[in-house]
mmCIF file of N, CA and C in Angstrom:
data_model
loop_
_atom_site.group_PDB
_atom_site.id
_atom_site.type_symbol
_atom_site.label_atom_id
_atom_site.label_comp_id
_atom_site.label_asym_id
_atom_site.label_seq_id
_atom_site.Cartn_x
_atom_site.Cartn_y
_atom_site.Cartn_z
ATOM 1 N N UNK A 2 40.094 -12.863 -22.819
ATOM 2 C CA UNK A 2 38.738 -12.482 -21.965
ATOM 3 C C UNK A 2 38.348 -13.351 -21.050
ATOM 4 N N UNK A 3 38.201 -13.888 -19.529
ATOM 5 C CA UNK A 3 38.307 -14.911 -18.762
ATOM 6 C C UNK A 3 36.743 -14.920 -18.521
ATOM 7 N N UNK A 4 36.397 -16.350 -18.573
ATOM 8 C CA UNK A 4 35.015 -16.694 -18.381
ATOM 9 C C UNK A 4 34.503 -16.629 -16.880
ATOM 10 N N UNK A 5 33.374 -15.630 -16.763
ATOM 11 C CA UNK A 5 32.798 -15.824 -15.174
ATOM 12 C C UNK A 5 32.820 -17.074 -14.700
ATOM 13 N N UNK A 6 32.599 -17.352 -12.999
ATOM 14 C CA UNK A 6 32.217 -18.599 -12.948
ATOM 15 C C UNK A 6 31.022 -18.557 -12.499
ATOM 16 N N UNK A 7 30.145 -19.310 -12.354
ATOM 17 C CA UNK A 7 28.445 -19.296 -12.017
ATOM 18 C C UNK A 7 28.956 -18.739 -10.288
ATOM 19 N N UNK A 8 29.699 -18.687 -9.552
ATOM 20 C CA UNK A 8 29.473 -18.262 -7.934
ATOM 21 C C UNK A 8 29.557 -16.450 -8.233
ATOM 22 N N UNK A 9 30.841 -16.153 -8.944
ATOM 23 C CA UNK A 9 30.846 -14.666 -9.063
ATOM 24 C C UNK A 9 29.619 -13.935 -9.980
ATOM 25 N N UNK A 10 28.950 -14.414 -10.648
ATOM 26 C CA UNK A 10 27.444 -14.040 -11.248
ATOM 27 C C UNK A 10 26.448 -14.101 -10.573
ATOM 28 N N UNK A 11 26.383 -14.933 -9.554
ATOM 29 C CA UNK A 11 25.147 -14.550 -8.376
ATOM 30 C C UNK A 11 26.158 -13.963 -7.913
ATOM 31 N N UNK A 12 27.096 -13.888 -7.117
ATOM 32 C CA UNK A 12 27.504 -12.651 -5.761
ATOM 33 C C UNK A 12 27.297 -11.233 -6.599
ATOM 34 N N UNK A 13 27.622 -10.862 -8.126
ATOM 35 C CA UNK A 13 27.183 -9.755 -8.610
ATOM 36 C C UNK A 13 25.921 -9.709 -8.602
ATOM 37 N N UNK A 14 24.837 -10.339 -8.952
ATOM 38 C CA UNK A 14 23.546 -10.441 -8.620
ATOM 39 C C UNK A 14 23.128 -10.115 -7.363
ATOM 40 N N UNK A 15 23.699 -10.649 -6.382
ATOM 41 C CA UNK A 15 23.288 -10.140 -5.153
ATOM 42 C C UNK A 15 23.744 -9.290 -4.680
ATOM 43 N N UNK A 16 24.837 -8.305 -5.041
ATOM 44 C CA UNK A 16 24.967 -7.137 -4.632
ATOM 45 C C UNK A 16 24.448 -5.862 -5.284
ATOM 46 N N UNK A 17 23.706 -6.187 -6.382
ATOM 47 C CA UNK A 17 22.671 -5.507 -7.193
ATOM 48 C C UNK A 17 20.924 -5.675 -6.236
ATOM 49 N N UNK A 18 20.997 -7.063 -5.715
ATOM 50 C CA UNK A 18 19.603 -6.840 -5.371
ATOM 51 C C UNK A 18 19.659 -6.375 -4.263
ATOM 52 N N UNK A 19 20.853 -6.195 -3.584
ATOM 53 C CA UNK A 19 21.161 -5.396 -2.102
ATOM 54 C C UNK A 19 21.110 -4.154 -2.647
ATOM 55 N N UNK A 20 21.877 -3.536 -3.386
ATOM 56 C CA UNK A 20 21.493 -2.099 -3.842
ATOM 57 C C UNK A 20 20.188 -1.765 -4.396
ATOM 58 N N UNK A 21 18.975 -2.277 -4.942
ATOM 59 C CA UNK A 21 17.817 -2.145 -5.322
ATOM 60 C C UNK A 21 17.130 -2.205 -4.024
ATOM 61 N N UNK A 22 17.365 -2.995 -2.533
ATOM 62 C CA UNK A 22 16.549 -2.844 -1.430
ATOM 63 C C UNK A 22 16.958 -1.747 -0.516
ATOM 64 N N UNK A 23 18.468 -1.411 -0.961
ATOM 65 C CA UNK A 23 18.659 0.185 -0.177
ATOM 66 C C UNK A 23 17.879 0.902 -1.086
ATOM 67 N N UNK A 24 17.576 0.864 -2.072
ATOM 68 C CA UNK A 24 17.086 2.492 -2.669
ATOM 69 C C UNK A 24 14.951 2.274 -2.446
ATOM 70 N N UNK A 25 15.186 1.204 -2.300
ATOM 71 C CA UNK A 25 13.474 1.209 -2.452
ATOM 72 C C UNK A 25 13.153 1.307 -0.626
ATOM 73 N N UNK A 26 14.053 1.034 0.426
ATOM 74 C CA UNK A 26 14.335 1.451 1.924
ATOM 75 C C UNK A 26 14.138 2.763 1.505
ATOM 76 N N UNK A 27 15.048 3.699 1.199
ATOM 77 C CA UNK A 27 15.201 4.822 1.029
ATOM 78 C C UNK A 27 14.036 5.997 0.744
ATOM 79 N N UNK A 28 13.239 5.070 -0.484
ATOM 80 C CA UNK A 28 12.141 5.715 -0.623
ATOM 81 C C UNK A 28 10.902 5.022 -0.243
ATOM 82 N N UNK A 29 10.402 4.191 0.934
ATOM 83 C CA UNK A 29 9.994 3.761 1.782
ATOM 84 C C UNK A 29 9.591 4.983 2.765
ATOM 85 N N UNK A 30 11.082 4.655 3.278
ATOM 86 C CA UNK A 30 11.253 5.637 4.625
ATOM 87 C C UNK A 30 11.639 7.749 4.189
ATOM 88 N N UNK A 31 11.507 7.355 2.985
ATOM 89 C CA UNK A 31 11.506 9.357 3.292
ATOM 90 C C UNK A 31 10.307 9.784 3.052
ATOM 91 N N UNK A 32 10.786 11.018 2.567
ATOM 92 C CA UNK A 32 9.354 12.127 2.228
ATOM 93 C C UNK A 32 8.549 11.685 1.045
ATOM 94 N N UNK A 33 7.425 11.997 0.691
ATOM 95 C CA UNK A 33 6.600 11.902 -0.115
ATOM 96 C C UNK A 33 7.258 12.937 -1.035
ATOM 97 N N UNK A 34 7.720 14.135 -0.937
ATOM 98 C CA UNK A 34 8.330 14.677 -2.172
ATOM 99 C C UNK A 34 8.914 13.906 -2.923
ATOM 100 N N UNK A 35 10.080 13.029 -1.921
ATOM 101 C CA UNK A 35 11.244 12.173 -2.387
ATOM 102 C C UNK A 35 10.324 10.897 -2.910
ATOM 103 N N UNK A 36 9.898 10.713 -2.354
ATOM 104 C CA UNK A 36 9.002 9.331 -3.431
ATOM 105 C C UNK A 36 8.384 9.748 -4.894
ATOM 106 N N UNK A 37 7.764 11.122 -5.101
ATOM 107 C CA UNK A 37 7.101 11.012 -6.188
ATOM 108 C C UNK A 37 7.872 11.382 -7.156
ATOM 109 N N UNK A 38 9.091 12.254 -6.495
ATOM 110 C CA UNK A 38 10.552 13.058 -7.405
ATOM 111 C C UNK A 38 10.669 11.615 -8.270
ATOM 112 N N UNK A 39 11.419 10.533 -7.254
ATOM 113 C CA UNK A 39 11.971 9.021 -7.361
ATOM 114 C C UNK A 39 11.693 7.683 -7.766
ATOM 115 N N UNK A 40 10.543 8.096 -7.116
ATOM 116 C CA UNK A 40 9.746 7.210 -7.350
ATOM 117 C C UNK A 40 8.795 6.746 -8.565
ATOM 118 N N UNK A 41 8.277 7.676 -8.775
ATOM 119 C CA UNK A 41 7.462 8.121 -9.824
ATOM 120 C C UNK A 41 7.953 8.120 -11.202
ATOM 121 N N UNK A 42 9.351 8.078 -11.607
ATOM 122 C CA UNK A 42 9.835 7.881 -12.856
ATOM 123 C C UNK A 42 9.712 9.219 -14.153
ATOM 124 N N UNK A 43 9.611 9.171 -15.147
ATOM 125 C CA UNK A 43 9.680 10.299 -15.686
ATOM 126 C C UNK A 43 8.383 11.338 -15.886
ATOM 127 N N UNK A 44 7.207 10.545 -15.403
ATOM 128 C CA UNK A 44 6.180 10.946 -16.065
ATOM 129 C C UNK A 44 6.048 12.086 -14.559
ATOM 130 N N UNK A 45 6.260 11.517 -13.367
ATOM 131 C CA UNK A 45 6.698 12.874 -11.820
ATOM 132 C C UNK A 45 7.747 13.674 -11.914
ATOM 133 N N UNK A 46 8.190 13.794 -12.890
ATOM 134 C CA UNK A 46 9.718 14.908 -13.451
ATOM 135 C C UNK A 46 9.118 15.451 -14.387
ATOM 136 N N UNK A 47 7.842 15.280 -15.350
ATOM 137 C CA UNK A 47 7.540 16.240 -16.268
ATOM 138 C C UNK A 47 6.912 17.087 -15.497
ATOM 139 N N UNK A 48 5.543 16.010 -14.429
ATOM 140 C CA UNK A 48 4.640 16.953 -13.780
ATOM 141 C C UNK A 48 5.262 18.326 -12.927
ATOM 142 N N UNK A 49 7.053 18.378 -12.206
ATOM 143 C CA UNK A 49 6.930 18.961 -11.874
ATOM 144 C C UNK A 49 7.513 20.018 -12.600
ATOM 145 N N UNK A 50 8.039 19.618 -13.606
ATOM 146 C CA UNK A 50 8.054 20.693 -14.549
ATOM 147 C C UNK A 50 7.663 21.594 -15.350
ATOM 148 N N UNK A 51 6.066 20.486 -15.249
ATOM 149 C CA UNK A 51 4.593 21.361 -15.641
ATOM 150 C C UNK A 51 4.008 22.427 -14.657
ATOM 151 N N UNK A 52 4.523 22.309 -13.157
ATOM 152 C CA UNK A 52 4.244 23.721 -12.163
ATOM 153 C C UNK A 52 5.473 24.093 -12.219
ATOM 154 N N UNK A 53 6.340 24.571 -12.733
ATOM 155 C CA UNK A 53 7.445 25.556 -12.620
ATOM 156 C C UNK A 53 6.982 26.285 -13.911
ATOM 157 N N UNK A 54 6.390 25.940 -15.104
ATOM 158 C CA UNK A 54 6.175 26.531 -16.102
ATOM 159 C C UNK A 54 4.949 27.139 -15.907
ATOM 160 N N UNK A 55 3.690 26.715 -15.264
ATOM 161 C CA UNK A 55 2.201 26.880 -14.793
ATOM 162 C C UNK A 55 3.099 28.166 -14.517
ATOM 163 N N UNK A 56 3.184 27.838 -13.063
ATOM 164 C CA UNK A 56 3.967 28.696 -12.166
ATOM 165 C C UNK A 56 4.431 30.119 -12.995
ATOM 166 N N UNK A 57 5.682 29.916 -13.555
ATOM 167 C CA UNK A 57 5.924 31.028 -14.685
ATOM 168 C C UNK A 57 5.042 31.736 -15.429
ATOM 169 N N UNK A 58 4.478 30.909 -16.498
ATOM 170 C CA UNK A 58 3.441 31.364 -17.195
ATOM 171 C C UNK A 58 2.563 32.675 -16.034
ATOM 172 N N UNK A 59 1.888 31.851 -14.713
ATOM 173 C CA UNK A 59 0.880 32.852 -13.948
ATOM 174 C C UNK A 59 1.240 34.262 -13.705
ATOM 175 N N UNK A 60 2.712 33.733 -13.166
ATOM 176 C CA UNK A 60 3.096 35.372 -12.846
ATOM 177 C C UNK A 60 3.409 36.326 -13.899
ATOM 178 N N UNK A 61 3.774 35.696 -15.142
ATOM 179 C CA UNK A 61 4.194 36.503 -16.184
ATOM 180 C C UNK A 61 2.615 37.195 -16.424
ATOM 181 N N UNK A 62 2.004 36.233 -16.919
ATOM 182 C CA UNK A 62 -0.171 37.013 -16.661
ATOM 183 C C UNK A 62 -0.143 37.839 -15.369
ATOM 184 N N UNK A 63 0.401 37.989 -14.532
ATOM 185 C CA UNK A 63 0.013 38.858 -13.142
ATOM 186 C C UNK A 63 0.537 39.796 -13.366
ATOM 187 N N UNK A 64 2.120 39.891 -13.579
ATOM 188 C CA UNK A 64 2.370 41.163 -14.004
ATOM 189 C C UNK A 64 2.367 42.160 -15.404
ATOM 190 N N UNK A 65 1.823 41.331 -16.220
ATOM 191 C CA UNK A 65 1.398 41.826 -17.364
ATOM 192 C C UNK A 65 -0.081 41.798 -17.541
ATOM 193 N N UNK A 66 -0.816 42.319 -16.505
ATOM 194 C CA UNK A 66 -2.506 42.417 -16.516
ATOM 195 C C UNK A 66 -3.102 43.166 -17.090
ATOM 196 N N UNK A 67 -2.455 44.525 -17.442
ATOM 197 C CA UNK A 67 -3.588 45.500 -18.266
ATOM 198 C C UNK A 67 -2.977 45.065 -19.567
ATOM 199 N N UNK A 68 -2.210 43.724 -20.025
ATOM 200 C CA UNK A 68 -1.737 43.988 -21.394
ATOM 201 C C UNK A 68 -3.095 43.524 -22.473
ATOM 202 N N UNK A 69 -4.171 43.275 -22.320
ATOM 203 C CA UNK A 69 -5.318 42.933 -23.295
ATOM 204 C C UNK A 69 -5.856 41.343 -23.011
ATOM 205 N N UNK A 70 -6.568 40.752 -23.756
ATOM 206 C CA UNK A 70 -7.190 39.533 -23.446
ATOM 207 C C UNK A 70 -6.229 38.726 -24.170
ATOM 208 N N UNK A 71 -5.133 38.926 -24.795
ATOM 209 C CA UNK A 71 -3.666 37.703 -24.687
ATOM 210 C C UNK A 71 -3.306 36.779 -23.607
ATOM 211 N N UNK A 72 -3.300 38.282 -22.268
ATOM 212 C CA UNK A 72 -2.359 37.895 -21.210
ATOM 213 C C UNK A 72 -3.781 36.990 -20.070
ATOM 214 N N UNK A 73 -4.928 37.657 -20.776
ATOM 215 C CA UNK A 73 -6.093 36.287 -19.662
ATOM 216 C C UNK A 73 -6.329 34.854 -20.098
ATOM 217 N N UNK A 74 -5.743 35.082 -21.533
ATOM 218 C CA UNK A 74 -5.897 34.088 -22.234
ATOM 219 C C UNK A 74 -4.388 32.963 -21.238
ATOM 220 N N UNK A 75 -3.562 33.356 -21.673
ATOM 221 C CA UNK A 75 -2.192 32.962 -21.192
ATOM 222 C C UNK A 75 -2.140 32.532 -19.203
ATOM 223 N N UNK A 76 -3.376 33.327 -18.803
ATOM 224 C CA UNK A 76 -3.165 33.682 -17.545
ATOM 225 C C UNK A 76 -4.644 32.039 -17.031
ATOM 226 N N UNK A 77 -5.349 31.927 -17.583
ATOM 227 C CA UNK A 77 -6.161 30.753 -17.536
ATOM 228 C C UNK A 77 -5.734 29.365 -18.076
ATOM 229 N N UNK A 78 -4.728 29.297 -18.844
ATOM 230 C CA UNK A 78 -4.587 28.665 -20.019
ATOM 231 C C UNK A 78 -3.143 27.779 -18.776
ATOM 232 N N UNK A 79 -2.628 29.016 -17.789
ATOM 233 C CA UNK A 79 -1.409 28.566 -16.685
ATOM 234 C C UNK A 79 -2.185 28.598 -15.951
ATOM 235 N N UNK A 80 -3.142 28.651 -15.575
ATOM 236 C CA UNK A 80 -4.491 28.010 -14.268
ATOM 237 C C UNK A 80 -4.778 26.069 -14.138
ATOM 238 N N UNK A 81 -4.478 25.832 -15.982
ATOM 239 C CA UNK A 81 -5.322 24.493 -16.545
ATOM 240 C C UNK A 81 -4.096 23.472 -16.310
ATOM 241 N N UNK A 82 -2.977 24.569 -16.737
ATOM 242 C CA UNK A 82 -1.516 23.606 -16.449
ATOM 243 C C UNK A 82 -1.398 23.514 -15.197
ATOM 244 N N UNK A 83 -1.182 24.357 -14.441
ATOM 245 C CA UNK A 83 -1.471 24.036 -12.380
ATOM 246 C C UNK A 83 -1.876 22.627 -12.213
ATOM 247 N N UNK A 84 -3.673 23.171 -12.602
ATOM 248 C CA UNK A 84 -4.678 21.932 -11.956
ATOM 249 C C UNK A 84 -4.496 20.679 -12.632
ATOM 250 N N UNK A 85 -3.554 20.524 -13.841
ATOM 251 C CA UNK A 85 -3.428 19.297 -14.786
ATOM 252 C C UNK A 85 -2.086 18.437 -13.913
ATOM 253 N N UNK A 86 -0.909 19.472 -13.370
ATOM 254 C CA UNK A 86 -0.114 18.721 -13.032
ATOM 255 C C UNK A 86 -0.200 18.434 -11.809
ATOM 256 N N UNK A 87 -0.967 19.473 -10.770
ATOM 257 C CA UNK A 87 -1.270 18.964 -9.774
ATOM 258 C C UNK A 87 -2.179 17.862 -9.737
ATOM 259 N N UNK A 88 -3.398 17.372 -10.229
ATOM 260 C CA UNK A 88 -3.963 16.268 -10.191
ATOM 261 C C UNK A 88 -3.164 14.965 -10.763
ATOM 262 N N UNK A 89 -1.818 15.200 -11.801
ATOM 263 C CA UNK A 89 -1.097 14.499 -12.113
ATOM 264 C C UNK A 89 -0.169 13.961 -10.906
ATOM 265 N N UNK A 90 0.467 14.549 -10.257
ATOM 266 C CA UNK A 90 1.238 14.575 -8.905
ATOM 267 C C UNK A 90 0.413 13.772 -7.989
ATOM 268 N N UNK A 91 -0.500 14.255 -7.886
ATOM 269 C CA UNK A 91 -1.136 13.394 -6.309
ATOM 270 C C UNK A 91 -1.531 11.711 -7.170
ATOM 271 N N UNK A 92 -1.911 11.875 -7.944
ATOM 272 C CA UNK A 92 -2.255 10.283 -8.805
ATOM 273 C C UNK A 92 -0.916 9.580 -8.317
ATOM 274 N N UNK A 93 0.237 10.146 -8.472
ATOM 275 C CA UNK A 93 1.646 9.329 -8.611
ATOM 276 C C UNK A 93 1.453 9.253 -6.743
ATOM 277 N N UNK A 94 1.237 10.839 -6.254
ATOM 278 C CA UNK A 94 1.486 9.649 -4.977
ATOM 279 C C UNK A 94 0.751 8.622 -4.260
ATOM 280 N N UNK A 95 -0.542 8.600 -4.707
ATOM 281 C CA UNK A 95 -1.216 7.355 -4.087
ATOM 282 C C UNK A 95 -0.728 6.226 -4.395
ATOM 283 N N UNK A 96 -0.058 6.291 -5.979
ATOM 284 C CA UNK A 96 0.449 5.110 -5.999
ATOM 285 C C UNK A 96 1.260 4.524 -5.649
ATOM 286 N N UNK A 97 2.560 5.177 -5.068
ATOM 287 C CA UNK A 97 3.888 5.439 -4.554
ATOM 288 C C UNK A 97 3.482 5.550 -2.587
ATOM 289 N N UNK A 98 2.586 4.693 -2.481
ATOM 290 C CA UNK A 98 2.596 4.605 -0.584
ATOM 291 C C UNK A 98 3.749 3.927 -0.423
ATOM 292 N N UNK A 99 4.175 3.890 1.086
ATOM 293 C CA UNK A 99 4.647 3.209 1.701
ATOM 294 C C UNK A 99 4.847 1.938 1.409
ATOM 295 N N UNK A 100 3.583 1.236 1.610
ATOM 296 C CA UNK A 100 3.506 0.096 1.609
ATOM 297 C C UNK A 100 3.974 -0.712 0.179
ATOM 298 N N UNK A 101 3.512 -0.146 -0.824
ATOM 299 C CA UNK A 101 4.530 -0.893 -2.116
ATOM 300 C C UNK A 101 5.777 -0.486 -2.126
ATOM 301 N N UNK A 102 6.555 0.163 -1.712
ATOM 302 C CA UNK A 102 7.942 -0.311 -1.019
ATOM 303 C C UNK A 102 8.247 -0.937 -0.458
ATOM 304 N N UNK A 103 7.057 -1.485 0.371
ATOM 305 C CA UNK A 103 7.459 -2.551 1.492
ATOM 306 C C UNK A 103 7.176 -3.680 1.125
ATOM 307 N N UNK A 104 6.268 -4.120 0.492
ATOM 308 C CA UNK A 104 6.415 -5.174 -1.144
ATOM 309 C C UNK A 104 7.525 -5.889 -1.836
ATOM 310 N N UNK A 105 7.860 -4.210 -2.155
ATOM 311 C CA UNK A 105 9.043 -4.789 -3.263
ATOM 312 C C UNK A 105 10.610 -4.953 -2.042
ATOM 313 N N UNK A 106 10.376 -3.872 -0.883
ATOM 314 C CA UNK A 106 11.858 -4.746 -0.073
ATOM 315 C C UNK A 106 11.832 -6.125 0.634
ATOM 316 N N UNK A 107 10.309 -6.372 0.415
ATOM 317 C CA UNK A 107 9.898 -8.202 1.223
ATOM 318 C C UNK A 107 10.204 -9.177 0.292
ATOM 319 N N UNK A 108 9.561 -8.597 -1.043
ATOM 320 C CA UNK A 108 9.721 -9.772 -2.186
ATOM 321 C C UNK A 108 11.825 -9.760 -2.600
ATOM 322 N N UNK A 109 12.612 -8.392 -2.628
ATOM 323 C CA UNK A 109 13.610 -8.647 -2.776
ATOM 324 C C UNK A 109 14.624 -9.174 -2.004
ATOM 325 N N UNK A 110 14.075 -9.110 -0.512
ATOM 326 C CA UNK A 110 14.803 -9.683 0.487
ATOM 327 C C UNK A 110 13.945 -11.358 0.115
ATOM 328 N N UNK A 111 13.356 -11.708 -0.150
ATOM 329 C CA UNK A 111 13.299 -12.829 0.123
ATOM 330 C C UNK A 111 13.652 -13.963 -1.672
ATOM 331 N N UNK A 112 13.973 -13.007 -2.761
ATOM 332 C CA UNK A 112 14.914 -13.705 -3.801
ATOM 333 C C UNK A 112 16.627 -13.473 -3.272
ATOM 334 N N UNK A 113 17.012 -12.647 -2.889
ATOM 335 C CA UNK A 113 18.059 -12.579 -2.215
ATOM 336 C C UNK A 113 18.306 -13.622 -1.373
ATOM 337 N N UNK A 114 17.687 -14.150 -0.329
ATOM 338 C CA UNK A 114 17.714 -14.992 0.751
ATOM 339 C C UNK A 114 17.484 -16.210 -0.238
ATOM 340 N N UNK A 115 17.227 -16.374 -1.442
ATOM 341 C CA UNK A 115 17.187 -17.784 -2.106
ATOM 342 C C UNK A 115 18.703 -17.454 -2.930
ATOM 343 N N UNK A 116 18.851 -16.801 -3.479
ATOM 344 C CA UNK A 116 20.246 -16.364 -3.975
ATOM 345 C C UNK A 116 21.120 -16.415 -3.349
ATOM 346 N N UNK A 117 21.360 -16.502 -2.139
ATOM 347 C CA UNK A 117 22.437 -17.186 -1.530
ATOM 348 C C UNK A 117 22.594 -18.326 -0.618
ATOM 349 N N UNK A 118 21.025 -18.872 -0.707
ATOM 350 C CA UNK A 118 20.901 -20.258 -0.668
ATOM 351 C C UNK A 118 22.023 -20.791 -2.071
ATOM 352 N N UNK A 119 21.486 -20.667 -2.893
ATOM 353 C CA UNK A 119 22.576 -21.388 -4.105
ATOM 354 C C UNK A 119 23.718 -20.419 -4.281
ATOM 355 N N UNK A 120 23.850 -19.794 -3.814
ATOM 356 C CA UNK A 120 25.361 -19.538 -4.048
ATOM 357 C C UNK A 120 25.850 -20.757 -2.631
ATOM 358 N N UNK A 121 25.284 -20.815 -1.296
ATOM 359 C CA UNK A 121 26.130 -21.268 -0.528
ATOM 360 C C UNK A 121 26.154 -23.339 -1.258
ATOM 361 N N UNK A 122 25.252 -23.705 -1.634
ATOM 362 C CA UNK A 122 25.208 -25.164 -2.647
ATOM 363 C C UNK A 122 26.127 -25.126 -3.590
ATOM 364 N N UNK A 123 26.342 -23.677 -4.422
ATOM 365 C CA UNK A 123 27.406 -23.845 -5.612
ATOM 366 C C UNK A 123 29.209 -23.791 -4.826
ATOM 367 N N UNK A 124 29.263 -22.981 -3.896
ATOM 368 C CA UNK A 124 30.427 -23.136 -3.160
ATOM 369 C C UNK A 124 30.676 -24.639 -2.245
ATOM 370 N N UNK A 125 30.003 -25.228 -2.031
ATOM 371 C CA UNK A 125 29.744 -26.674 -1.221
ATOM 372 C C UNK A 125 30.533 -27.444 -2.047
ATOM 373 N N UNK A 126 29.425 -27.401 -3.421
ATOM 374 C CA UNK A 126 29.832 -28.257 -4.563
ATOM 375 C C UNK A 126 31.413 -27.853 -5.755
ATOM 376 N N UNK A 127 31.628 -26.437 -5.531
ATOM 377 C CA UNK A 127 32.920 -26.478 -5.941
ATOM 378 C C UNK A 127 34.008 -26.527 -4.906
ATOM 379 N N UNK A 128 33.918 -27.034 -3.805
ATOM 380 C CA UNK A 128 34.675 -27.749 -2.728
ATOM 381 C C UNK A 128 34.787 -29.298 -2.751
ATOM 382 N N UNK A 129 33.807 -29.577 -2.739
ATOM 383 C CA UNK A 129 34.099 -30.866 -3.097
ATOM 384 C C UNK A 129 34.886 -31.131 -4.689
ATOM 385 N N UNK A 130 34.102 -30.496 -5.659
ATOM 386 C CA UNK A 130 35.535 -30.957 -6.978
ATOM 387 C C UNK A 130 36.943 -30.610 -6.663
ATOM 388 N N UNK A 131 37.288 -29.665 -5.920
ATOM 389 C CA UNK A 131 38.798 -29.147 -5.773
ATOM 390 C C UNK A 131 39.581 -30.609 -4.898
ATOM 391 N N UNK A 132 38.335 -30.937 -4.028
ATOM 392 C CA UNK A 132 38.518 -31.963 -2.680
ATOM 393 C C UNK A 132 39.262 -33.565 -3.499
ATOM 394 N N UNK A 133 38.144 -33.705 -4.975
ATOM 395 C CA UNK A 133 38.984 -34.768 -5.997
ATOM 396 C C UNK A 133 39.997 -34.585 -6.668
#
């Protein structure tokens, strides 16, 4: 197995940073739903799943309204679940504002620029070594 040169490693890191910059730009410029779903991590996905389960339970309770007290308890619990999930998703929405992604894109762009400078420095030193 061949050993990677420092220039190849830096080129890989630069391409990885470019991919992250592209992802954060898409999240910054995308819809609120997209920022919550793809920028909020596992917690946001569980929040959306909780909304679906809560709505399903609520519809079940509405359709079987005359069945008794148990269905009333299911309905109340589904409303509590919906309220909790909506509150959680609202907090995630507030944490994932476009300015957050602007800051991330800016810092990654600076990191990319410094890595490109380092790559240029390594390429110049490699050329000097080859000329000797």
